[in-house]
Tab-separated table of C-alpha atoms and ligand atoms in Angstrom:
chain	number	residue	atom	x	y	z
A	93	MET	CA	8.618	12.525	8.597
A	94	LYS	CA	6.993	9.566	10.367
A	95	THR	CA	5.462	6.989	8.020
A	96	ASP	CA	1.774	6.384	8.672
A	97	LEU	CA	-0.096	3.874	6.496
A	98	LYS	CA	-3.248	3.589	8.663
A	99	GLY	CA	-6.370	3.173	6.538
A	100	ARG	CA	-4.389	2.630	3.314
A	101	ASP	CA	-5.120	-0.160	0.826
A	102	PHE	CA	-2.254	-2.389	-0.340
A	103	LEU	CA	-3.117	-3.048	-3.994
A	104	LYS	CA	0.171	-2.609	-5.871
A	105	LEU	CA	3.680	-1.319	-5.114
A	106	LEU	CA	3.179	1.541	-7.619
A	107	ASP	CA	0.983	3.180	-4.931
A	108	PHE	CA	3.813	3.288	-2.370
A	109	THR	CA	6.974	5.363	-2.047
A	110	PRO	CA	10.385	3.725	-1.542
A	111	GLU	CA	10.314	5.017	2.057
A	112	GLU	CA	6.924	3.389	2.687
A	113	ILE	CA	8.146	0.068	1.235
A	114	ALA	CA	11.285	0.239	3.413
A	115	TYR	CA	9.059	1.023	6.427
A	116	LEU	CA	6.999	-2.145	5.758
A	117	LEU	CA	10.201	-4.212	5.449
A	118	ASP	CA	11.544	-2.785	8.728
A	119	LEU	CA	8.247	-3.474	10.470
A	120	ALA	CA	8.235	-7.050	9.110
A	121	ALA	CA	11.790	-7.619	10.401
A	122	ASP	CA	10.722	-6.324	13.819
A	123	LEU	CA	7.612	-8.537	13.914
A	124	LYS	CA	9.717	-11.522	12.791
A	125	ASP	CA	12.140	-10.859	15.634
A	126	LYS	CA	9.280	-10.663	18.145
A	127	LYS	CA	7.798	-13.936	16.852
A	128	LYS	CA	11.173	-15.717	17.100
A	129	LYS	CA	11.662	-14.455	20.671
A	130	GLY	CA	8.118	-15.400	21.706
A	131	ILE	CA	7.218	-11.755	22.438
A	132	PRO	CA	3.425	-11.340	22.080
A	133	HIS	CA	2.328	-8.808	19.457
A	134	ASP	CA	-1.450	-9.135	19.496
A	135	ALA	CA	-2.226	-5.432	19.440
A	136	LEU	CA	-5.145	-5.963	17.018
A	137	ARG	CA	-7.167	-8.087	19.450
A	138	GLY	CA	-10.888	-7.934	18.678
A	139	LYS	CA	-10.468	-7.048	14.969
A	140	ASN	CA	-11.661	-9.335	12.183
A	141	VAL	CA	-10.440	-9.815	8.630
A	142	ALA	CA	-12.022	-11.484	5.573
A	143	LEU	CA	-9.898	-13.471	3.117
A	144	ILE	CA	-11.423	-13.810	-0.353
A	145	PHE	CA	-9.732	-16.352	-2.612
A	146	GLU	CA	-11.087	-16.710	-6.157
A	147	LYS	CA	-7.892	-18.667	-6.982
A	148	THR	CA	-6.265	-21.370	-4.843
A	149	SER	CA	-3.377	-20.760	-2.418
A	150	THR	CA	-1.129	-22.369	0.194
A	151	ARG	CA	1.351	-19.644	1.268
A	152	THR	CA	-0.785	-16.523	0.959
A	153	ARG	CA	-3.793	-17.943	2.729
A	154	CYS	CA	-1.738	-19.500	5.550
A	155	SER	CA	0.308	-16.305	5.917
A	156	PHE	CA	-2.798	-14.140	6.319
A	157	GLU	CA	-4.380	-16.613	8.742
A	158	VAL	CA	-1.298	-17.129	10.965
A	159	ALA	CA	-0.413	-13.432	10.879
A	160	ALA	CA	-3.962	-12.458	11.812
A	161	HIS	CA	-3.986	-14.929	14.708
A	162	ASP	CA	-0.606	-13.663	15.965
A	163	LEU	CA	-2.002	-10.119	15.880
A	164	GLY	CA	-5.014	-11.267	17.912
A	165	MET	CA	-7.569	-11.125	15.110
A	166	GLY	CA	-10.390	-13.335	13.905
A	167	VAL	CA	-10.358	-14.615	10.302
A	168	THR	CA	-13.069	-15.665	7.857
A	169	TYR	CA	-11.930	-17.501	4.722
A	170	LEU	CA	-14.069	-17.388	1.565
A	171	ASP	CA	-12.910	-20.063	-0.873
A	172	PRO	CA	-13.121	-19.978	-4.691
A	173	SER	CA	-16.573	-21.603	-4.659
A	174	GLY	CA	-17.899	-20.526	-1.257
A	175	SER	CA	-19.105	-16.976	-1.836
A	176	GLN	CA	-21.532	-15.117	-4.062
A	177	ILE	CA	-18.849	-12.812	-5.526
A	178	GLY	CA	-19.134	-12.243	-9.223
A	179	LYS	CA	-21.868	-14.866	-9.631
A	180	LYS	CA	-24.808	-13.482	-7.645
A	181	GLU	CA	-23.288	-10.326	-6.199
A	182	SER	CA	-21.063	-7.647	-7.694
A	183	ILE	CA	-17.650	-6.759	-6.313
A	184	ALA	CA	-18.988	-3.330	-5.344
A	185	ASP	CA	-21.884	-4.786	-3.327
A	186	THR	CA	-19.587	-7.376	-1.726
A	187	ALA	CA	-17.230	-4.580	-0.637
A	188	ARG	CA	-20.045	-2.649	1.007
A	189	VAL	CA	-21.328	-5.742	2.802
A	190	LEU	CA	-17.965	-6.962	4.063
A	191	SER	CA	-16.763	-3.559	5.208
A	192	ARG	CA	-19.768	-3.406	7.571
A	193	MET	CA	-18.514	-6.570	9.286
A	194	PHE	CA	-14.738	-6.672	8.924
A	195	ASP	CA	-11.804	-4.380	9.666
A	196	GLY	CA	-9.797	-5.440	6.599
A	197	ILE	CA	-10.278	-7.522	3.437
A	198	GLU	CA	-7.766	-9.598	1.455
A	199	TYR	CA	-8.561	-10.453	-2.174
A	200	ARG	CA	-6.907	-12.952	-4.569
A	201	GLY	CA	-8.374	-13.273	-8.008
A	202	PHE	CA	-8.197	-12.385	-11.664
A	203	GLY	CA	-7.926	-8.870	-13.128
A	204	GLN	CA	-6.365	-6.066	-11.068
A	205	GLU	CA	-9.531	-4.016	-11.692
A	206	ARG	CA	-11.441	-6.405	-9.393
A	207	VAL	CA	-9.290	-5.663	-6.365
A	208	GLU	CA	-9.259	-1.944	-7.256
A	209	THR	CA	-13.071	-1.959	-7.383
A	210	LEU	CA	-13.260	-3.830	-4.087
A	211	ALA	CA	-11.049	-1.146	-2.518
A	212	LYS	CA	-13.036	1.697	-4.087
A	213	TYR	CA	-16.296	0.535	-2.536
A	214	SER	CA	-14.829	-0.677	0.770
A	215	ASP	CA	-14.536	1.504	3.892
A	216	VAL	CA	-11.743	-0.669	5.326
A	217	PRO	CA	-8.245	-1.473	4.000
A	218	VAL	CA	-8.098	-3.970	1.095
A	219	TRP	CA	-4.970	-6.075	0.478
A	220	ASN	CA	-4.063	-7.665	-2.859
A	221	GLY	CA	-3.229	-11.352	-2.339
A	222	LEU	CA	-2.428	-11.781	-6.096
A	223	THR	CA	-4.075	-10.728	-9.322
A	224	ASP	CA	-3.097	-11.500	-12.919
A	225	GLU	CA	-1.146	-8.220	-13.037
A	226	PHE	CA	0.444	-7.880	-9.574
A	227	HIS	CA	1.500	-9.859	-6.474
A	228	PRO	CA	2.738	-7.106	-4.132
A	229	THR	CA	2.844	-9.031	-0.830
A	230	GLN	CA	5.143	-11.568	-2.533
A	231	ILE	CA	7.631	-8.838	-3.396
A	232	LEU	CA	7.797	-7.659	0.214
A	233	ALA	CA	8.704	-11.221	1.255
A	234	ASP	CA	11.283	-11.474	-1.532
A	235	PHE	CA	12.869	-8.167	-0.610
A	236	LEU	CA	12.964	-8.988	3.108
A	237	THR	CA	14.710	-12.229	2.170
A	238	ALA	CA	17.118	-10.426	-0.195
A	239	ARG	CA	17.952	-7.908	2.553
A	240	GLU	CA	18.640	-10.735	4.998
A	241	LYS	CA	20.894	-12.608	2.532
A	242	LEU	CA	22.585	-9.685	0.739
A	243	GLY	CA	22.546	-6.962	3.417
A	244	SER	CA	20.726	-4.308	1.370
A	245	LEU	CA	18.667	-3.808	-1.786
A	246	ARG	CA	20.014	-0.637	-3.439
A	247	GLY	CA	22.164	-1.449	-6.481
A	248	LYS	CA	21.600	-5.192	-6.256
A	249	LYS	CA	21.012	-6.973	-9.564
A	250	LEU	CA	17.909	-9.197	-9.908
A	251	VAL	CA	17.442	-11.176	-13.110
A	252	TYR	CA	13.965	-12.522	-13.752
A	253	MET	CA	13.961	-15.538	-16.096
A	254	GLY	CA	10.816	-16.573	-17.992
A	255	ASP	CA	7.388	-15.073	-18.659
A	256	ALA	CA	7.878	-11.472	-17.496
A	257	ARG	CA	4.432	-10.256	-18.629
A	258	PHE	CA	2.472	-11.637	-15.686
A	259	ASN	CA	2.103	-10.819	-11.966
A	260	MET	CA	5.617	-11.767	-10.817
A	261	GLY	CA	7.598	-10.170	-13.654
A	262	ASN	CA	5.523	-6.980	-13.409
A	263	SER	CA	5.728	-6.723	-9.634
A	264	LEU	CA	9.456	-7.437	-9.426
A	265	MET	CA	10.129	-4.790	-12.076
A	266	VAL	CA	8.094	-2.227	-10.115
A	267	GLY	CA	9.708	-3.242	-6.811
A	268	CYS	CA	13.248	-3.046	-8.202
A	269	ALA	CA	12.527	0.333	-9.808
A	270	LYS	CA	11.166	1.682	-6.500
A	271	MET	CA	14.092	0.392	-4.429
A	272	GLY	CA	16.915	1.559	-6.734
A	273	MET	CA	17.901	-1.919	-7.881
A	274	GLU	CA	19.004	-3.315	-11.262
A	275	PHE	CA	16.218	-5.345	-12.845
A	276	THR	CA	16.683	-7.544	-15.897
A	277	ALA	CA	13.840	-9.383	-17.606
A	278	CYS	CA	15.357	-12.278	-19.535
A	279	ALA	CA	12.994	-13.931	-22.028
A	280	PRO	CA	12.085	-13.962	-25.706
A	281	ARG	CA	10.979	-10.384	-26.487
A	282	GLU	CA	7.294	-11.225	-26.737
A	283	TYR	CA	7.475	-12.225	-23.037
A	284	PHE	CA	8.775	-8.820	-21.869
A	285	PRO	CA	6.453	-6.725	-19.622
A	286	ASN	CA	4.007	-4.418	-21.407
A	287	LYS	CA	5.378	-1.159	-22.749
A	288	GLY	CA	3.121	1.076	-20.614
A	289	LEU	CA	4.354	-0.455	-17.363
A	290	VAL	CA	7.963	-0.360	-18.580
A	291	ALA	CA	7.572	3.378	-19.308
A	292	THR	CA	6.152	3.980	-15.821
A	293	CYS	CA	9.016	2.047	-14.237
A	294	ARG	CA	11.579	3.983	-16.290
A	295	GLU	CA	10.139	7.210	-14.825
A	296	ILE	CA	10.452	5.769	-11.307
A	297	ALA	CA	13.979	4.542	-12.056
A	298	ALA	CA	14.999	8.051	-13.123
A	299	GLN	CA	14.177	9.179	-9.557
A	300	THR	CA	15.631	6.221	-7.626
A	301	GLY	CA	18.744	5.360	-9.669
A	302	ALA	CA	17.339	1.940	-10.638
A	303	VAL	CA	18.396	0.307	-13.904
A	304	LEU	CA	16.046	-1.709	-16.131
A	305	ASN	CA	17.290	-4.154	-18.771
A	306	PHE	CA	15.494	-6.418	-21.230
A	307	GLU	CA	17.629	-9.280	-22.553
A	308	GLU	CA	17.067	-12.312	-24.731
A	309	ASN	CA	20.389	-14.016	-24.086
A	310	PRO	CA	20.417	-15.919	-20.733
A	311	ALA	CA	24.178	-16.326	-20.234
A	312	GLY	CA	24.826	-12.629	-20.882
A	313	ALA	CA	21.853	-11.444	-18.822
A	314	VAL	CA	22.799	-13.251	-15.613
A	315	ARG	CA	26.468	-12.200	-15.473
A	316	GLY	CA	27.061	-10.524	-12.092
A	317	ALA	CA	23.526	-11.156	-10.849
A	318	ASP	CA	22.942	-11.126	-7.099
A	319	ILE	CA	19.559	-12.858	-7.517
A	320	ILE	CA	18.190	-15.133	-10.215
A	321	TYR	CA	14.412	-15.341	-9.941
A	322	THR	CA	11.907	-17.449	-11.813
A	323	ASP	CA	8.233	-18.403	-11.654
A	324	VAL	CA	5.980	-21.002	-13.309
A	325	TRP	CA	5.592	-20.730	-17.090
A	326	VAL	CA	1.802	-21.116	-16.915
A	327	SER	CA	-0.023	-19.164	-14.227
A	328	MET	CA	-3.311	-19.788	-12.436
A	329	GLY	CA	-6.282	-19.047	-14.669
A	330	GLU	CA	-4.383	-19.720	-17.936
A	331	PRO	CA	-5.572	-22.588	-20.190
A	332	GLU	CA	-3.626	-25.879	-20.246
A	333	ALA	CA	-3.289	-25.457	-24.014
A	334	VAL	CA	-0.558	-22.808	-23.590
A	335	TRP	CA	1.952	-25.282	-22.084
A	336	ALA	CA	3.241	-26.361	-25.518
A	337	GLU	CA	3.935	-22.796	-26.647
A	338	ARG	CA	5.524	-21.854	-23.277
A	339	ILE	CA	7.795	-24.897	-23.197
A	340	ALA	CA	8.965	-24.234	-26.741
A	341	ALA	CA	9.653	-20.545	-26.000
A	342	LEU	CA	10.931	-20.685	-22.429
A	343	SER	CA	12.967	-23.902	-22.143
A	344	PRO	CA	16.202	-22.009	-22.975
A	345	TYR	CA	15.391	-19.830	-19.930
A	346	ARG	CA	15.129	-22.696	-17.417
A	347	VAL	CA	17.307	-21.988	-14.371
A	348	ASP	CA	19.918	-24.755	-14.245
A	349	SER	CA	23.366	-25.165	-12.678
A	350	ALA	CA	25.153	-23.849	-15.786
A	351	LEU	CA	23.125	-20.624	-15.576
A	352	MET	CA	23.843	-20.233	-11.846
A	353	ALA	CA	27.558	-20.769	-12.593
A	354	ALA	CA	27.434	-18.136	-15.370
A	355	ALA	CA	25.908	-15.678	-12.860
A	356	GLY	CA	28.576	-15.789	-10.165
A	357	GLU	CA	29.688	-17.653	-7.063
A	358	ASN	CA	27.412	-15.891	-4.584
A	359	THR	CA	24.246	-15.543	-6.668
A	360	ILE	CA	21.120	-16.707	-4.833
A	361	PHE	CA	18.121	-18.435	-6.398
A	362	MET	CA	14.586	-17.225	-5.676
A	363	HIS	CA	11.101	-18.446	-6.657
A	364	CYS	CA	7.707	-17.374	-5.321
A	365	LEU	CA	6.543	-21.033	-5.323
A	366	PRO	CA	4.838	-23.336	-6.072
A	367	ALA	CA	7.592	-24.644	-8.427
A	368	TYR	CA	7.766	-27.430	-10.982
A	369	HIS	CA	11.282	-28.657	-10.170
A	370	ASP	CA	10.559	-32.406	-10.237
A	371	ALA	CA	7.824	-34.937	-11.041
A	372	ASN	CA	6.286	-34.911	-7.540
A	373	THR	CA	3.251	-32.844	-8.486
A	374	GLU	CA	0.263	-33.848	-10.614
A	375	ILE	CA	0.827	-31.097	-13.174
A	376	GLY	CA	4.639	-31.367	-13.129
A	377	ARG	CA	4.393	-35.114	-13.842
A	378	LYS	CA	1.721	-34.777	-16.545
A	379	VAL	CA	3.453	-31.945	-18.415
A	380	GLY	CA	6.876	-33.554	-17.882
A	381	GLU	CA	5.695	-36.853	-19.388
A	382	ALA	CA	3.965	-35.150	-22.309
A	383	PHE	CA	7.070	-33.131	-23.252
A	384	GLY	CA	9.849	-35.467	-22.004
A	385	LEU	CA	11.113	-33.094	-19.279
A	386	ASP	CA	12.052	-33.845	-15.676
A	387	SER	CA	11.740	-30.208	-14.572
A	388	LEU	CA	10.188	-27.075	-16.017
A	389	GLU	CA	11.254	-23.536	-14.953
A	390	VAL	CA	14.041	-24.681	-12.582
A	391	THR	CA	16.007	-27.897	-12.262
A	392	ASP	CA	15.754	-29.919	-9.080
A	393	GLU	CA	19.522	-29.500	-8.611
A	394	VAL	CA	19.261	-25.697	-8.365
A	395	PHE	CA	16.023	-25.784	-6.366
A	396	GLU	CA	17.618	-28.071	-3.744
A	397	SER	CA	21.026	-26.377	-3.748
A	398	ASP	CA	22.408	-24.215	-0.959
A	399	ARG	CA	22.018	-21.174	-3.252
A	400	SER	CA	18.241	-21.624	-3.112
A	401	VAL	CA	16.448	-19.420	-0.549
A	402	VAL	CA	12.910	-20.345	-1.589
A	403	PHE	CA	11.778	-21.549	1.849
A	404	ASP	CA	13.109	-18.390	3.511
A	405	GLU	CA	10.947	-16.448	1.059
A	406	ALA	CA	7.965	-18.649	1.930
A	407	GLU	CA	8.420	-18.007	5.669
A	408	ASN	CA	8.812	-14.300	5.052
A	409	ARG	CA	5.398	-14.185	3.369
A	410	MET	CA	3.914	-14.475	6.854
A	411	HIS	CA	6.078	-11.801	8.493
A	412	THR	CA	5.588	-9.298	5.669
A	413	ILE	CA	1.834	-9.873	5.377
A	414	LYS	CA	1.633	-9.341	9.135
A	415	ALA	CA	3.422	-6.019	8.658
A	416	VAL	CA	0.964	-4.956	5.938
A	417	MET	CA	-2.023	-5.696	8.183
A	418	ALA	CA	-0.446	-4.129	11.293
A	419	ALA	CA	0.507	-0.970	9.370
A	420	THR	CA	-2.766	-0.381	7.551
A	421	LEU	CA	-5.492	-1.506	9.973
A	422	ARG	CA	-7.007	1.293	12.018
A	423	HIS	CA	-6.534	0.770	15.757
B	659	CP	N1	3.641	-17.608	-3.658
B	659	CP	C1	2.323	-17.736	-3.473
B	659	CP	O1	1.548	-16.775	-3.614
B	659	CP	O2	1.915	-18.970	-3.117
B	659	CP	P1	0.406	-19.474	-2.950
B	659	CP	O3	-0.200	-19.507	-4.338
B	659	CP	O4	0.522	-20.837	-2.334
B	659	CP	O5	-0.331	-18.507	-2.069
B	660	NVA	N1	2.506	-16.449	-11.640
B	660	NVA	C1	1.971	-17.375	-10.654
B	660	NVA	C2	2.325	-16.913	-9.269
B	660	NVA	C3	1.909	-17.842	-8.164
B	660	NVA	C4	2.290	-17.327	-6.815
B	660	NVA	C5	0.463	-17.472	-10.829
B	660	NVA	O1	-0.190	-16.452	-10.975
B	660	NVA	O2	-0.042	-18.604	-10.814
């Protein structure tokens, strides 16, 4: 059966079948190839998209903007302070206003219920550019990168180190379950994903052949891993006060060269970015000085090593976001 995603929202991977996710990855690979060869692919000329960011961004915003331009579309960016959303106008009213003007709407913000409400009241496709719970466009980029580096996804082992309760841990667990992979969350047990989502993913895994593991011991967890993945220990929207507790709990889960060696010779390192791998950021320096650390979730040595594919992932954000817009926009 031919996959058709026209008119669909892209809010979380739970809403998509493995075949639909594979279709988006194939489309992204095709669009990437066209871009590299200079073949125009501006089939959405004349369309317009709105990008709402209630949290800051480099990759996601730039990916949506460049992808929209490549597809021939106009873009309007609404920054965290530049719109009425939530302050003077509800999400539901915003959705009904914007869907009279635009052909698609991206939203990055806080609770998942906000993007779900936006989609409910919008007549045009809505795309999740990150919420506290999920970051689905990031997973498409990660999986395109993994496919490029490892050849395929099925059966591949991804170990997620660190706070697995937030958007990246949740979304990677769902993505791995959908695509028949082996997912391991490695963290102290209070940092494991919530039980309801784990139960849902176990049901998916029973259909796809995926395996889900929850481990507290880093050296044991990473043995035989194809991918070691980590993310920041404190996410956007969380108070600064949680750094002390996170550093105490998660320092044993920092990705360093010894952990990469324990994993295997061909294991690749992934990170959604931005990353605190050195003191060249305001927060990295401040937190590093306060706690006497020169890196946080990943050492500079691993980040800069030839096992690290983080900038391939960053590039693939653009190609995969382009695929999401091209697949779902009505034309
Ligand atoms: N990975 C990611 O979403 O990056 P930005 O916060 O820069 O968009
Ligand atoms: N967990 C991070 C992901 C950034 C892409 C955050 O939400 O800040």
